[in-house]
CSV table of N, CA and C in Angstrom, one decimal:
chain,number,residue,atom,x,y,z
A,1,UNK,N,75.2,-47.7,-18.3
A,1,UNK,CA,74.2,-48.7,-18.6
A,1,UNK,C,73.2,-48.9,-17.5
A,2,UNK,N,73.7,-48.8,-16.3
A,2,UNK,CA,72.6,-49.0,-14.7
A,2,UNK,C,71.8,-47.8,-15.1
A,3,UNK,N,72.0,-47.0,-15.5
A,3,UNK,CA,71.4,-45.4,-15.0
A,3,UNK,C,70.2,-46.1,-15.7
A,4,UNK,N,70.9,-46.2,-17.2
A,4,UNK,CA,69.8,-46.6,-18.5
A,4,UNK,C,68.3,-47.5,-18.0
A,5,UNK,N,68.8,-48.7,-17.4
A,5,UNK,CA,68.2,-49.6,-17.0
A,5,UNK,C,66.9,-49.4,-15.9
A,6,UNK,N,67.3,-48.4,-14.8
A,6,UNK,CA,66.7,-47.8,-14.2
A,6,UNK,C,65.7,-46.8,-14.6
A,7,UNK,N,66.2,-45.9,-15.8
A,7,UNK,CA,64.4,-45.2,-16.4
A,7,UNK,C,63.9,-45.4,-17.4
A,8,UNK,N,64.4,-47.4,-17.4
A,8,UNK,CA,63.3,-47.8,-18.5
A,8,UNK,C,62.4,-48.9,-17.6
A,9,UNK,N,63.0,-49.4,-16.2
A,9,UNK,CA,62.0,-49.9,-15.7
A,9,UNK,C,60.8,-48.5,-14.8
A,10,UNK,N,60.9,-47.6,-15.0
A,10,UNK,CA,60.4,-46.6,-14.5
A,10,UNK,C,59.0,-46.3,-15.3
A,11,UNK,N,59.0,-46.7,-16.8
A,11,UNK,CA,58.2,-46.3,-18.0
A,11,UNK,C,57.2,-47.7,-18.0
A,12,UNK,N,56.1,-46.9,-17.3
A,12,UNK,CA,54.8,-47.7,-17.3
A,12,UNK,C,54.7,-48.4,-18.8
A,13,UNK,N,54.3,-49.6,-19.0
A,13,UNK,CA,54.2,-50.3,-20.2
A,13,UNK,C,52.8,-50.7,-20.6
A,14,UNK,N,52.5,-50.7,-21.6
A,14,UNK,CA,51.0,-50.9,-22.3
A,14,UNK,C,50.9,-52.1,-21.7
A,15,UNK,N,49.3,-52.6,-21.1
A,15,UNK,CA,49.2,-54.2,-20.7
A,15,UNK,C,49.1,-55.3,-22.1
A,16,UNK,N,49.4,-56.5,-22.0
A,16,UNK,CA,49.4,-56.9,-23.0
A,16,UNK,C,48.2,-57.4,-23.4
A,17,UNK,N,47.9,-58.3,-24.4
A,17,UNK,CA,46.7,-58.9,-24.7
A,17,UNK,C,45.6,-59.9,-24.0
A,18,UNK,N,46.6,-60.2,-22.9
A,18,UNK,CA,45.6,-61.0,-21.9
A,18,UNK,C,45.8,-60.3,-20.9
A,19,UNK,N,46.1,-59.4,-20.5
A,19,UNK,CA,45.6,-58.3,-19.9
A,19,UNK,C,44.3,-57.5,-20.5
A,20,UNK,N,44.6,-57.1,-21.4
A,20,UNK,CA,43.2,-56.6,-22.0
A,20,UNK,C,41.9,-57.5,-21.7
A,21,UNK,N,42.2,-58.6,-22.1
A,21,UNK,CA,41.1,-59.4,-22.2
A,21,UNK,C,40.2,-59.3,-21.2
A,22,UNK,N,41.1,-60.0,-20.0
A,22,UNK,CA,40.6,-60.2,-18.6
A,22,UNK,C,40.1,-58.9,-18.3
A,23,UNK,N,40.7,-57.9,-18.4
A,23,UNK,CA,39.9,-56.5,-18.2
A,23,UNK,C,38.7,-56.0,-18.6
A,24,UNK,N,38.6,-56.6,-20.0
A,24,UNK,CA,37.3,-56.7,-20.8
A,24,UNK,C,36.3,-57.5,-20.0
A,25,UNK,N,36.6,-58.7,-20.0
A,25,UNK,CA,35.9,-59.8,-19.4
A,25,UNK,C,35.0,-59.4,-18.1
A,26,UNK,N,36.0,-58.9,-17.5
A,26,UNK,CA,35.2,-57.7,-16.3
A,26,UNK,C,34.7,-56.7,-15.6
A,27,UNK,N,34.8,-56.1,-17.5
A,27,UNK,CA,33.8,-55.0,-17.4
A,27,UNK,C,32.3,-54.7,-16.9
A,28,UNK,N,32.0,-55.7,-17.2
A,28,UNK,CA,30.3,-56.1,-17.2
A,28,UNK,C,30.0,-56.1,-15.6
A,29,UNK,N,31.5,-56.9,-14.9
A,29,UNK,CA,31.0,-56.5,-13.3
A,29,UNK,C,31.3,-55.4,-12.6
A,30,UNK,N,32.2,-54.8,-13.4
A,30,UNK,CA,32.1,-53.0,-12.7
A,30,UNK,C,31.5,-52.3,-13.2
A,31,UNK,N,30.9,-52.3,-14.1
A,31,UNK,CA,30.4,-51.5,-14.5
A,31,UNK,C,28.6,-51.8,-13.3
A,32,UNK,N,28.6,-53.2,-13.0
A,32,UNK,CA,27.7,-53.4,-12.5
A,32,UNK,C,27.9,-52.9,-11.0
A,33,UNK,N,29.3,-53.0,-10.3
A,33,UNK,CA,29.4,-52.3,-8.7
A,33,UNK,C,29.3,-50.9,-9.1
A,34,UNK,N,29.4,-50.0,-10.2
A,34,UNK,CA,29.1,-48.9,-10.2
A,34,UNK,C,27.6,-48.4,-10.3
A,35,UNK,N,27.1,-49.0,-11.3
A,35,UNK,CA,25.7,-48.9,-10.9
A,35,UNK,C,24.8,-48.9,-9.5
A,36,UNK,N,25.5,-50.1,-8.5
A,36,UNK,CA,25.1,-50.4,-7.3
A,36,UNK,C,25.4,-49.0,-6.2
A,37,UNK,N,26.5,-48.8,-6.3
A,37,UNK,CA,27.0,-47.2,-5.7
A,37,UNK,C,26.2,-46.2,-5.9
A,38,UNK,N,26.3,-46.0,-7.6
A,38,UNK,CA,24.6,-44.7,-7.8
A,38,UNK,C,23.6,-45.1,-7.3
A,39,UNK,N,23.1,-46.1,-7.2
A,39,UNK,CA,21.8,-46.5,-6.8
A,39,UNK,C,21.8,-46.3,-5.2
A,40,UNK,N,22.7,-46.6,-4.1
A,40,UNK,CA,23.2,-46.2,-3.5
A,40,UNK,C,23.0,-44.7,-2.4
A,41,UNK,N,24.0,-44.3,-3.2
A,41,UNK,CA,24.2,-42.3,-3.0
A,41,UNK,C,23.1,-41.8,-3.7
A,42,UNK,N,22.5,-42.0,-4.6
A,42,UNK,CA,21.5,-41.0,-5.6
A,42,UNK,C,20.6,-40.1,-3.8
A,43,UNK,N,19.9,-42.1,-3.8
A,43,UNK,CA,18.9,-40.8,-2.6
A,43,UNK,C,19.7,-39.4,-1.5
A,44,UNK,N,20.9,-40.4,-0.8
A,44,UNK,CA,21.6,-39.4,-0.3
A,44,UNK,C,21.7,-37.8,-1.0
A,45,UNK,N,22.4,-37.9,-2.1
A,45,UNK,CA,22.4,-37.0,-3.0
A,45,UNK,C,20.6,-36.0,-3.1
A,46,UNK,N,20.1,-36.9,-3.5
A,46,UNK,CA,18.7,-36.0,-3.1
A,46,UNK,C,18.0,-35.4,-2.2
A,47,UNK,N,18.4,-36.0,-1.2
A,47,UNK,CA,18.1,-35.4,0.0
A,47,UNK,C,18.9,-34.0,0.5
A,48,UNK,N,20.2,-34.1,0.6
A,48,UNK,CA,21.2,-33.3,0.2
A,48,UNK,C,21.0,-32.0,-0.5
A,49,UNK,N,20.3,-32.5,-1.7
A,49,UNK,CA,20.0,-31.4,-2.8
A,49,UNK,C,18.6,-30.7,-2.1
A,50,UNK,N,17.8,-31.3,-1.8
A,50,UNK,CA,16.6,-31.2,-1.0
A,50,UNK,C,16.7,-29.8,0.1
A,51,UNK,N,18.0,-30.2,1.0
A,51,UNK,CA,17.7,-29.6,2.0
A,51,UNK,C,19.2,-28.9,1.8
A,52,UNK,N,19.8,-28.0,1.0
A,52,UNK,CA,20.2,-27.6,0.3
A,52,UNK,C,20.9,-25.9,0.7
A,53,UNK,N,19.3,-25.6,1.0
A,53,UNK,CA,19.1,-24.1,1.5
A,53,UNK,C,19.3,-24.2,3.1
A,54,UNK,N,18.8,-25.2,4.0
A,54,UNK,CA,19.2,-25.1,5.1
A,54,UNK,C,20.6,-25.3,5.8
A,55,UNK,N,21.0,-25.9,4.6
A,55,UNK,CA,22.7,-26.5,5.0
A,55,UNK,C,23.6,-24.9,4.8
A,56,UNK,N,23.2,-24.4,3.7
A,56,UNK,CA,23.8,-23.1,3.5
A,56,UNK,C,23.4,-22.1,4.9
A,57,UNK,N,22.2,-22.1,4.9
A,57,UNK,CA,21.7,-21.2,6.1
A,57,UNK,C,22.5,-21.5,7.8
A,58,UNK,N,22.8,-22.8,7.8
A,58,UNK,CA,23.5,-23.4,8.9
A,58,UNK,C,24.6,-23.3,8.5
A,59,UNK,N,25.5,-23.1,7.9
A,59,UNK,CA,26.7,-23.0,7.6
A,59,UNK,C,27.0,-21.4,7.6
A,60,UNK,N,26.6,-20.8,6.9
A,60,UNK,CA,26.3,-19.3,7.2
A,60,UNK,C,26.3,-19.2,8.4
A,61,UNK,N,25.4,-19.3,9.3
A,61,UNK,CA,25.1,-19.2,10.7
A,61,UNK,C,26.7,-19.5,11.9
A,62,UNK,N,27.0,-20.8,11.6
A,62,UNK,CA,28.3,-20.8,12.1
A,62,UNK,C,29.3,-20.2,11.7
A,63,UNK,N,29.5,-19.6,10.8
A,63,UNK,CA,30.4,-18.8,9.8
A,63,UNK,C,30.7,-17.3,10.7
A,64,UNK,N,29.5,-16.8,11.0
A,64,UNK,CA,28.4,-15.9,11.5
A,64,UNK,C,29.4,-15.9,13.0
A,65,UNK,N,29.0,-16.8,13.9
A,65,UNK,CA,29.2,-17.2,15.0
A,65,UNK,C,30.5,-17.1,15.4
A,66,UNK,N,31.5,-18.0,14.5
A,66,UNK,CA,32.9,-17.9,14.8
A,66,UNK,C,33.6,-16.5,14.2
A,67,UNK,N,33.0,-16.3,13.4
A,67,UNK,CA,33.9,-14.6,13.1
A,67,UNK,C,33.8,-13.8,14.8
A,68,UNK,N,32.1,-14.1,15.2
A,68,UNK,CA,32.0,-13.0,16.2
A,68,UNK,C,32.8,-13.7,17.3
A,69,UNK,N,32.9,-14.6,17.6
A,69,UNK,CA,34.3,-15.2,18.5
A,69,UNK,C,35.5,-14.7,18.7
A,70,UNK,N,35.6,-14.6,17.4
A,70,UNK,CA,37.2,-14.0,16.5
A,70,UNK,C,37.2,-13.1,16.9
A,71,UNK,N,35.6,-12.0,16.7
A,71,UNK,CA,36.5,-10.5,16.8
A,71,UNK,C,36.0,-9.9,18.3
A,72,UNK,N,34.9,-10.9,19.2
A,72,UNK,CA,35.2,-10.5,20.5
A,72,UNK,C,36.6,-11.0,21.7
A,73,UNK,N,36.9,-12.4,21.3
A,73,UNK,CA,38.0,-12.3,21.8
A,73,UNK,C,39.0,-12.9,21.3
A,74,UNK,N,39.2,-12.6,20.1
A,74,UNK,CA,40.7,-12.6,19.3
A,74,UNK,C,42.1,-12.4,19.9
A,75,UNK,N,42.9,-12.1,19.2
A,75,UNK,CA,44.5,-11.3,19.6
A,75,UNK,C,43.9,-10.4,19.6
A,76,UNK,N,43.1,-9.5,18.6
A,76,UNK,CA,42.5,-8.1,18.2
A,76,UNK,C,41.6,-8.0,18.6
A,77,UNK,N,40.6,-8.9,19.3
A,77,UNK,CA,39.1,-8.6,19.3
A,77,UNK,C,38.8,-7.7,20.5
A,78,UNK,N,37.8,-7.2,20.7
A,78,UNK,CA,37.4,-6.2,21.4
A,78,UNK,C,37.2,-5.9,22.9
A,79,UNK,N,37.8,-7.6,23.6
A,79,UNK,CA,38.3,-7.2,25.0
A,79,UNK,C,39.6,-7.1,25.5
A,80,UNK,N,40.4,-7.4,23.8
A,80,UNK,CA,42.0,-6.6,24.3
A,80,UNK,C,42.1,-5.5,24.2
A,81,UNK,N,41.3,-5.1,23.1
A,81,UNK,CA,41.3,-3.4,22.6
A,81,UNK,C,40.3,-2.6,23.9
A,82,UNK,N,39.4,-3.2,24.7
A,82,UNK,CA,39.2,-2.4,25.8
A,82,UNK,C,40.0,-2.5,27.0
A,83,UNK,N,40.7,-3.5,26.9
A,83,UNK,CA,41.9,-3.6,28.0
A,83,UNK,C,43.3,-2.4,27.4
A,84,UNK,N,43.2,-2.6,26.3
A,84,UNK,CA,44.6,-1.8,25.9
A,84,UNK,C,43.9,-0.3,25.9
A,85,UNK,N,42.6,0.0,25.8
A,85,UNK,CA,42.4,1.4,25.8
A,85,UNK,C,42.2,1.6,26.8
A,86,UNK,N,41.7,1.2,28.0
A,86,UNK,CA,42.1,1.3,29.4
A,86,UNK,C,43.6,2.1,30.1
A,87,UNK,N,44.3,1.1,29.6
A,87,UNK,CA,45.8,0.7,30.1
A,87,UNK,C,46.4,2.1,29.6
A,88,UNK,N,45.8,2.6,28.4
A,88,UNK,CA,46.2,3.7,27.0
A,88,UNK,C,45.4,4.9,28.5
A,89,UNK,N,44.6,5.1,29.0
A,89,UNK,CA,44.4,6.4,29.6
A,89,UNK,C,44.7,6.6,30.8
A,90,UNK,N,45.2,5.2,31.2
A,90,UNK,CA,45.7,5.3,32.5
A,90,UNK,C,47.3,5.8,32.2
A,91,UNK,N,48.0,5.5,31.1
A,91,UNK,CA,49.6,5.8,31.1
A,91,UNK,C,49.0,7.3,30.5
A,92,UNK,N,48.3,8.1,30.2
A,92,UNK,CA,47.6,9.6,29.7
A,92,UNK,C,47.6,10.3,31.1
A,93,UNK,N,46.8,9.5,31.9
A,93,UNK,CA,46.9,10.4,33.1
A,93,UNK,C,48.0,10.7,34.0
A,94,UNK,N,48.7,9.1,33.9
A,94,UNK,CA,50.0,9.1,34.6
A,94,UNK,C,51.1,10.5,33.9
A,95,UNK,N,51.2,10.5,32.7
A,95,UNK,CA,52.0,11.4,31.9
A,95,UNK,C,51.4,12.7,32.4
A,96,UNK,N,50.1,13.1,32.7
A,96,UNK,CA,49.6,14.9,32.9
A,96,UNK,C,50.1,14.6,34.0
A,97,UNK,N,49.9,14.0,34.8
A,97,UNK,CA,50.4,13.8,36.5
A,97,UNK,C,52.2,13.9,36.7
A,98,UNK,N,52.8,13.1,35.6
A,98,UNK,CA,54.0,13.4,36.0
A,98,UNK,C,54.8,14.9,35.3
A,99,UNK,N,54.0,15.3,34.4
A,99,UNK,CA,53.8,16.9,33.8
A,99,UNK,C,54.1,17.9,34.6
A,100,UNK,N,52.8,17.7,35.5
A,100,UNK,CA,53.0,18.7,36.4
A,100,UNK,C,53.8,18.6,37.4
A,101,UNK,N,54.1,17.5,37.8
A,101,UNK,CA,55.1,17.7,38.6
A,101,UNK,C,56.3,18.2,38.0
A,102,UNK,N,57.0,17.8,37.1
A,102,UNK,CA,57.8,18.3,36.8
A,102,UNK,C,58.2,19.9,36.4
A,103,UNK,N,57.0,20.5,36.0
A,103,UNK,CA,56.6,22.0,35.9
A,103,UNK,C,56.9,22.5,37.3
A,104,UNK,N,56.3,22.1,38.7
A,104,UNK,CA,56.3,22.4,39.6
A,104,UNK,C,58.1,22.2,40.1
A,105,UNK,N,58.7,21.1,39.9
A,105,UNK,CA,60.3,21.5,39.7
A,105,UNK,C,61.0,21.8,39.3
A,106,UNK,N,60.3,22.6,37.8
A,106,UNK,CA,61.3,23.6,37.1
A,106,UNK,C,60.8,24.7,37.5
A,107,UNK,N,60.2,25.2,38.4
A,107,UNK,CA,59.5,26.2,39.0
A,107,UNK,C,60.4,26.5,40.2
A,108,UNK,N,60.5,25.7,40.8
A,108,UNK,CA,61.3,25.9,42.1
A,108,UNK,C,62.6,25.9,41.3
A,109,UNK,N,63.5,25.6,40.3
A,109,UNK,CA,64.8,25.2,40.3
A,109,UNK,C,65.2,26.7,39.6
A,110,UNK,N,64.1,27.5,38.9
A,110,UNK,CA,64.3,28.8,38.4
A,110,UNK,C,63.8,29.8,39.3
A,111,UNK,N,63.7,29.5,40.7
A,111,UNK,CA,63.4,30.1,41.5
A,111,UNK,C,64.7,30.2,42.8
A,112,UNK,N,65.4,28.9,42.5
A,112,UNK,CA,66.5,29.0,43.1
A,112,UNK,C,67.9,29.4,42.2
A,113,UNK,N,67.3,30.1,41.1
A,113,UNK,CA,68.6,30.3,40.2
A,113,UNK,C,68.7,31.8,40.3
A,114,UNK,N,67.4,32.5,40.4
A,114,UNK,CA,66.7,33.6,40.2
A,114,UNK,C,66.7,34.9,41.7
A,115,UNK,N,65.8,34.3,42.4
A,115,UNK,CA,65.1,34.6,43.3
A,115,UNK,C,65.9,34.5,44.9
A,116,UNK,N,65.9,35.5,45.3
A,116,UNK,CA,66.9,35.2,46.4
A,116,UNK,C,65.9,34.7,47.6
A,117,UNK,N,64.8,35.7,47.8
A,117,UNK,CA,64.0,34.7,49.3
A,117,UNK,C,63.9,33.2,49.1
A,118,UNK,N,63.6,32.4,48.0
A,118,UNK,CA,63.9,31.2,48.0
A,118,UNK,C,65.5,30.8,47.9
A,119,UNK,N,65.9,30.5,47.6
A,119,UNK,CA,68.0,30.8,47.8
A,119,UNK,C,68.2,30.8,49.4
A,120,UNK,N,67.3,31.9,50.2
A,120,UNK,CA,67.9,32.0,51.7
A,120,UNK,C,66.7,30.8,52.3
A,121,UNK,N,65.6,30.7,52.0
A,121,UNK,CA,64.4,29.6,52.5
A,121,UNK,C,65.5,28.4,52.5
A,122,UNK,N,66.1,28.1,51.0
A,122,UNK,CA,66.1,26.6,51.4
A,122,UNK,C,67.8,26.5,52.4
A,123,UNK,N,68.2,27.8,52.1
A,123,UNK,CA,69.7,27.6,53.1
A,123,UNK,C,69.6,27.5,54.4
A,124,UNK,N,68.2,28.3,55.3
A,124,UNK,CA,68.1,28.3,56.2
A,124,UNK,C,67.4,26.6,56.6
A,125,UNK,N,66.5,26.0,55.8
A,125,UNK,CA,65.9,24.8,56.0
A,125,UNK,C,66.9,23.9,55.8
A,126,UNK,N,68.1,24.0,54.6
A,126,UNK,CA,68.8,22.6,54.6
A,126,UNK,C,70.0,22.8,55.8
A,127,UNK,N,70.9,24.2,55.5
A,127,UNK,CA,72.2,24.4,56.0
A,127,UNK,C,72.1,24.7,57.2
A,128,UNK,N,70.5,25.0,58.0
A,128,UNK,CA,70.2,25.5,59.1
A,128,UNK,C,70.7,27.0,59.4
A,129,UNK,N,70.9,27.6,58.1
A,129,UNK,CA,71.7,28.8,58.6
A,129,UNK,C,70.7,29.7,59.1
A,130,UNK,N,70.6,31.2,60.1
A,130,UNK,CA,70.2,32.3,60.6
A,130,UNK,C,71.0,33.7,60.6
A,131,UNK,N,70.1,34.2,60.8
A,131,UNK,CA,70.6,35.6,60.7
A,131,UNK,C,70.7,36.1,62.1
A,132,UNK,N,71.6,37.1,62.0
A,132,UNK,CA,72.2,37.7,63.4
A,132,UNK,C,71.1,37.9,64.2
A,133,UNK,N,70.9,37.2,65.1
A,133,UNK,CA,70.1,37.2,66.1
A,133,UNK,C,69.1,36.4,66.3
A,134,UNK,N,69.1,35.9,65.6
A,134,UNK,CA,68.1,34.5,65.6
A,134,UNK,C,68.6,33.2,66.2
A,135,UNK,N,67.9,32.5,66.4
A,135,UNK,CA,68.1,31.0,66.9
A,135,UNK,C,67.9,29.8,66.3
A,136,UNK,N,68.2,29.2,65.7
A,136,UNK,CA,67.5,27.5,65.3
A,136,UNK,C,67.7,26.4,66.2
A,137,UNK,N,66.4,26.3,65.9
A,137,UNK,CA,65.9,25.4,66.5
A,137,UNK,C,66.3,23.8,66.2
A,138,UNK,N,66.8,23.0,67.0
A,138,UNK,CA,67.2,21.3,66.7
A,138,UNK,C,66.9,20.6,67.4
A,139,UNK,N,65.7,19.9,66.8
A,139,UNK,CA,65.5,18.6,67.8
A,139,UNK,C,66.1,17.4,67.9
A,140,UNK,N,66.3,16.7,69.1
A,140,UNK,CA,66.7,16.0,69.6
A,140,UNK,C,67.0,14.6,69.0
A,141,UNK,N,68.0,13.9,68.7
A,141,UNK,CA,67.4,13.1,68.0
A,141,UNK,C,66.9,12.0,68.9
A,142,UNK,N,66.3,11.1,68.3
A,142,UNK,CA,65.7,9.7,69.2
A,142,UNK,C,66.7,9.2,69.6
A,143,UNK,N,66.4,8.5,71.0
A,143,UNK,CA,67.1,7.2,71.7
A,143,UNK,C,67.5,6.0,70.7
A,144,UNK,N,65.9,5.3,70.3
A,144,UNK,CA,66.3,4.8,69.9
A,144,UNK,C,65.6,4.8,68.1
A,145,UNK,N,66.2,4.8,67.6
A,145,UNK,CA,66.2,4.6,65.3
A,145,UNK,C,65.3,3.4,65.9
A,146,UNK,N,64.2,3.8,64.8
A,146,UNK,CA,62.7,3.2,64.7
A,146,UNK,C,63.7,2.1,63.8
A,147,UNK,N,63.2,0.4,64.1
A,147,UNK,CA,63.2,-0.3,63.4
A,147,UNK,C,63.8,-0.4,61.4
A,148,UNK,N,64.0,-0.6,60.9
A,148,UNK,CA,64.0,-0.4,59.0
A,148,UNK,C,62.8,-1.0,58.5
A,149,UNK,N,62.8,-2.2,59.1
A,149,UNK,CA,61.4,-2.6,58.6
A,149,UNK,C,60.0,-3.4,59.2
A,150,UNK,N,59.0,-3.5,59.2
A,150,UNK,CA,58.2,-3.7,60.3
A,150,UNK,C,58.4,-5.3,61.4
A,151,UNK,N,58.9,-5.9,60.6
A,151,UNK,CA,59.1,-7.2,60.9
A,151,UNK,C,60.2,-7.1,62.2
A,152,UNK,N,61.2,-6.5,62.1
A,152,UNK,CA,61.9,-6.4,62.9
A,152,UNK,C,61.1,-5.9,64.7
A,153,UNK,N,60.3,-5.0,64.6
A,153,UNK,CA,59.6,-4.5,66.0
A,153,UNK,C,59.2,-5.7,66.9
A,154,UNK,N,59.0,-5.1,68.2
A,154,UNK,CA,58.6,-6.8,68.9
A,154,UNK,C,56.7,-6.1,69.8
C-alpha cells in the first residue's frame, strides 16, 4: 500500500477550478510581459540579422585560425612531424653507420677463420708471439697509473 501511495503522489494532477481562473485572470498580463520582451529583442534580432554575413565571415575566420593552430602545433601538427622526421634520419644514418661497421667485423672475423696472415697478425699483436729470430718489443710500464678520473689529478 506505501509503494501505491508513492506513484500516485508522483502523478501531476489537473489544476482545479480556481486555479484555472486565476490563470485566466492573468493572462492579459503575460501575455502583456511578452509583448514587452519582443519589443525588446526584435531590434537586437535585426541587427543581428543585418549583420549576418559578417558574423559568419568572423566566425569562419576563427574557425580558419584555430584549425591552423591545430595543425601547426598539435600532437600531429607540423613541428612534431619535423622534429620526428629529423630524429627519423638521424636514427637512418646512425643504422648505415652502425652497418658498416659491423660489415667491417664480419670481415675481419672471416678473415680470422680463413686467412692465416691475419690468424698470425693478431697472435703476434695480442699473444706477443715471434718467430725464430725475432724480438718483441715491451714497453715499460709507467711508474705511476694515470689517475681513473680527472678530478682525482692535483
Amino acid at each position: 500500500m506505501d509503494f501505491r501511495l508513492r506513484d500516485i503522489s508522483r502523478v501531476r494532477r489537473f489544476p482545479g477550478p480556481r486555479a484555472l481562473r486565476a490563470m485566466a485572470e492573468k493572462a492579459p498580463q503575460a501575455q502583456a510581459l511578452a509583448a514587452s520582451w519582443i519589443d525588446n529583442v526584435r531590434p537586437l534580432a535585426t541587427q543581428l540579422y543585418a549583420l549576418r554575413r559578417r558574423i559568419a565571415t568572423i566566425t569562419v575566420a576563427v574557425l580558419t585560425g584555430l584549425l591552423f593552430v591545430h595543425v601547426m602545433f598539435g600532437a600531429n601538427g607540423m613541428v612534431v612531424y619535423k622534429q620526428k622526421r629529423a630524429e627519423y634520419e638521424s636514427l637512418q644514418r646512425k643504422i648505415v653507420q652502425e652497418q658498416k661497421e659491423n660489415e667491417i667485423y664480419a670481415r675481419q672475423i672471416r678473415g680470422l677463420k680463413t686467412d692465416e696472415k691475419a690468424i698470425e697478425k693478431e697472435a703476434r699483436e695480442q699473444l706477443r708471439y715471434a718467430r725464430p729470430g725475432e724480438y718483441v718489443y715491451v714497453p715499460p710500464a709507467p711508474a705511476n697509473p694515470p689517475p681513473a678520473n680527472h678530478s682525482a689529478r692535483k
